[in-house]
Coordinates of C-alpha atoms in Angstrom, one line a residue:
M1 CA 27.0 -35.8 -34.6
G2 CA 23.3 -36.8 -34.0
S3 CA 24.2 -39.7 -31.7
E4 CA 26.7 -37.4 -29.8
R5 CA 23.9 -34.7 -29.3
M6 CA 21.4 -37.4 -28.1
E7 CA 24.0 -38.7 -25.6
M8 CA 24.7 -35.4 -24.3
R9 CA 21.1 -34.6 -24.0
K10 CA 20.4 -37.9 -22.1
R11 CA 23.3 -37.0 -19.6
Q12 CA 21.8 -33.5 -19.0
M13 CA 18.6 -34.8 -18.3
S14 CA 19.9 -37.4 -15.9
V15 CA 22.0 -34.7 -14.0
Q16 CA 18.7 -32.5 -13.8
Q17 CA 16.6 -35.5 -12.5
E18 CA 19.3 -36.2 -9.8
S19 CA 19.5 -32.5 -8.7
V20 CA 15.7 -32.3 -8.5
A21 CA 15.6 -35.6 -6.4
G22 CA 18.3 -34.3 -4.1
T23 CA 16.4 -31.0 -3.5
T24 CA 12.9 -32.6 -2.8
A25 CA 14.3 -35.4 -0.5
P26 CA 15.6 -33.0 2.3
A27 CA 12.2 -31.1 2.1
Q28 CA 10.3 -34.3 2.8
N29 CA 12.6 -35.2 5.6
E30 CA 12.1 -31.6 7.2
Q31 CA 8.5 -31.7 7.4
P32 CA 8.2 -33.8 10.6
G33 CA 10.7 -31.4 12.0
Q34 CA 8.6 -28.3 11.2
G35 CA 5.8 -29.9 13.2
N36 CA 8.0 -30.4 16.1
R37 CA 9.4 -26.9 15.9
A38 CA 5.9 -25.4 15.7
S39 CA 4.8 -26.9 18.8
N40 CA 7.9 -26.2 20.7
A41 CA 8.4 -22.8 22.5
C42 CA 12.0 -23.0 21.3
C43 CA 13.2 -19.4 21.6
F44 CA 12.4 -16.0 22.9
C45 CA 13.6 -13.8 19.9
W46 CA 11.8 -10.5 18.9
C47 CA 12.1 -11.0 15.1
C48 CA 9.5 -12.2 12.7
C49 CA 11.5 -15.0 11.1
C50 CA 11.2 -17.4 14.1
S51 CA 8.2 -19.8 13.6
C52 CA 8.0 -21.1 17.3
S53 CA 4.8 -21.0 19.2
W54 CA 6.0 -18.3 21.5
N55 CA 6.3 -15.8 18.9
E56 CA 3.0 -16.9 17.3
D57 CA 1.1 -16.5 20.6
R58 CA 2.8 -13.0 21.3
D59 CA 1.9 -11.8 17.8
E60 CA -1.7 -12.9 18.3
R61 CA -1.8 -11.4 21.9
N62 CA -0.7 -8.1 20.3
R63 CA -3.1 -8.2 17.4
R64 CA -6.0 -8.8 19.8
A65 CA -4.9 -6.0 22.3
S66 CA -4.1 -3.4 19.6
Y67 CA -7.5 -4.2 17.9
D68 CA -9.6 -3.9 21.1
F69 CA -7.8 -0.6 22.1
K70 CA -7.8 0.9 18.8
A71 CA -11.6 0.2 18.6
D72 CA -12.3 2.0 21.8
G73 CA -10.3 4.9 20.7
D74 CA -12.2 5.2 17.5
A75 CA -15.6 5.1 19.0
D76 CA -16.1 9.0 19.2
F77 CA -15.1 9.3 15.6
E78 CA -17.4 6.7 14.1
E79 CA -20.5 7.2 16.2
S80 CA -20.5 10.8 17.1
P81 CA -23.9 12.7 16.6
K82 CA -24.4 15.3 14.0
P83 CA -23.7 18.8 15.5
T84 CA -26.2 21.6 15.5
A85 CA -25.3 25.1 14.1
E86 CA -25.1 26.3 17.8
E87 CA -22.5 23.8 18.7
I88 CA -20.4 24.5 15.6
C89 CA -20.6 28.2 16.6
L90 CA -19.3 27.2 20.1
W91 CA -16.2 25.5 18.8
G92 CA -14.9 28.8 17.6
Q93 CA -15.1 30.2 21.1
S94 CA -12.5 28.0 22.4
F95 CA -10.4 24.8 21.8
D96 CA -11.7 23.3 25.0
K97 CA -15.3 23.6 23.9
L98 CA -14.4 21.9 20.5
M99 CA -12.5 19.0 22.3
N100 CA -15.4 18.6 24.8
C101 CA -17.9 17.9 21.9
P102 CA -17.9 14.5 20.3
S103 CA -18.8 15.9 17.0
G104 CA -16.3 18.6 17.2
R105 CA -13.4 16.2 17.9
S106 CA -14.7 14.1 14.9
A107 CA -14.7 17.2 12.5
F108 CA -11.4 18.5 13.9
R109 CA -9.9 14.9 13.4
Q110 CA -11.0 14.8 9.8
F111 CA -9.3 18.2 9.3
L112 CA -6.2 16.8 10.8
R113 CA -6.2 13.9 8.5
T114 CA -6.0 16.3 5.6
E115 CA -2.9 17.8 7.2
F116 CA -1.4 14.4 7.9
S117 CA -1.4 14.9 11.5
E118 CA -4.2 12.6 12.7
E119 CA -1.9 10.8 15.0
N120 CA -2.1 13.9 17.4
M121 CA -5.9 13.3 17.9
L122 CA -5.4 9.4 18.0
F123 CA -2.9 9.8 20.7
W124 CA -4.9 12.2 22.8
L125 CA -8.0 9.9 22.6
A126 CA -6.0 6.7 23.6
C127 CA -4.8 8.6 26.4
E128 CA -8.3 9.7 27.5
E129 CA -9.4 6.1 27.3
F130 CA -6.1 4.8 29.1
R131 CA -6.8 7.1 32.0
K132 CA -10.1 5.5 32.8
E133 CA -8.5 2.0 33.2
A134 CA -8.1 0.7 36.8
N135 CA -6.8 -2.9 36.1
K136 CA -3.1 -3.1 36.7
S137 CA -2.4 -6.0 34.0
V138 CA -4.4 -4.0 31.5
I139 CA -2.8 -0.7 32.3
E140 CA 0.5 -2.4 31.7
E141 CA -0.5 -3.9 28.4
K142 CA -2.1 -0.6 27.0
A143 CA 0.7 1.4 28.1
R144 CA 2.9 -0.8 25.9
I145 CA 0.6 -0.5 22.9
I146 CA 0.5 3.4 23.2
Y147 CA 4.1 3.6 23.6
E148 CA 4.6 1.4 20.6
D149 CA 2.0 3.3 18.5
Y150 CA 2.8 6.9 19.3
I151 CA 5.9 7.3 21.3
S152 CA 8.5 5.0 19.6
I153 CA 10.6 6.4 17.1
L154 CA 10.1 3.4 14.9
S155 CA 6.4 4.1 14.6
P156 CA 5.1 5.8 11.6
K157 CA 2.5 7.4 13.9
E158 CA 5.0 8.9 16.2
V159 CA 3.8 12.1 17.8
S160 CA 6.2 15.1 18.4
L161 CA 7.4 15.2 22.0
D162 CA 10.3 17.1 23.5
S163 CA 13.0 15.2 25.3
R164 CA 12.0 16.0 28.7
V165 CA 8.5 14.5 28.2
R166 CA 10.1 11.3 26.6
E167 CA 12.5 11.0 29.5
V168 CA 9.5 11.2 31.9
I169 CA 7.6 8.5 29.8
N170 CA 10.5 6.2 29.9
R171 CA 10.8 6.3 33.5
N172 CA 6.9 5.9 34.0
M173 CA 7.2 2.8 31.7
L174 CA 9.2 0.9 34.2
E175 CA 6.0 0.7 36.3
P176 CA 3.1 2.0 34.3
T177 CA 0.1 3.8 35.8
S178 CA -3.0 5.4 34.2
H179 CA -1.2 8.7 34.6
T180 CA 2.0 7.6 32.6
F181 CA 1.2 9.7 29.6
D182 CA -0.2 12.7 31.3
D183 CA 2.6 15.1 30.5
A184 CA 2.7 13.8 26.7
Q185 CA -0.9 14.2 26.4
L186 CA -1.0 17.9 27.7
Q187 CA 1.8 18.6 25.3
I188 CA 0.1 17.4 22.2
Y189 CA -3.2 19.1 23.3
T190 CA -1.4 22.3 23.6
L191 CA 0.2 21.6 20.4
M192 CA -3.0 21.1 18.4
Q193 CA -4.5 24.1 20.2
R194 CA -1.8 26.5 19.1
D195 CA -0.9 25.0 15.7
S196 CA -3.9 23.1 14.1
Y197 CA -6.9 24.8 15.8
P198 CA -6.6 28.4 14.2
R199 CA -6.1 26.7 10.8
F200 CA -9.3 24.5 11.3
M201 CA -11.3 27.5 12.3
N202 CA -10.3 29.2 9.0
S203 CA -10.5 26.2 6.8
P204 CA -13.1 25.2 4.2
V205 CA -13.9 22.2 6.3
Y206 CA -15.2 24.2 9.2
K207 CA -16.9 26.9 7.1
N208 CA -18.6 24.6 4.8
L209 CA -19.9 22.4 7.8
L210 CA -21.3 25.6 9.5
K211 CA -23.0 26.6 6.2
T212 CA -24.5 23.2 5.4
V213 CA -25.9 22.6 8.9
S214 CA -27.2 26.2 9.1
E215 CA -29.0 25.7 5.8
T216 CA -30.5 22.2 6.8
Q217 CA -31.8 23.7 10.1
S218 CA -33.3 26.7 8.2
V219 CA -35.2 24.3 5.8
E220 CA -36.4 22.1 8.6
S221 CA -37.7 24.9 10.8

């Protein structure tokens, strides 16, 4: 019995070694092919599984463009000056005065984040920056980024637009201009004005900010 077990054990080890050798050999043979495939623009698929250089270049272009554009859109939020008590009081007079003030947009954006609707402000800011662009090739690239980030139904940051405006955007995307998203921007602006702005004015975010700034100015004076 002992010799039979030894013999069976040897056969099992032999089979395992052969199977390991069989799996590693093709992997080694495939390495040169992988190098050739990486240097070859072999296809134009839109999925992430393809390792061709065209897809790698496309992903890199998208990453750079998206980063540069989003950095521009975040400027007001990151570098807005501290508001005065007078400015904060003016925000309560109209939504336009709030949105025309960099620190007002920043405070309102923080409030929208608590309501999980920050994408509305991000979209509006992106459109504001987009409308300043004059270079045709840059307009086309930025229009695509805005569409993918805020208009596409696949985006987690999709803004709420009616079917009419979506149809207008889809037509405009055939030949994008700096006014491609004007209707959509106005609709989101109106949505924030009617829906989020009144809640912001009655929120602890606004009241605490006004109280803190007023007290600070009183101490300094």
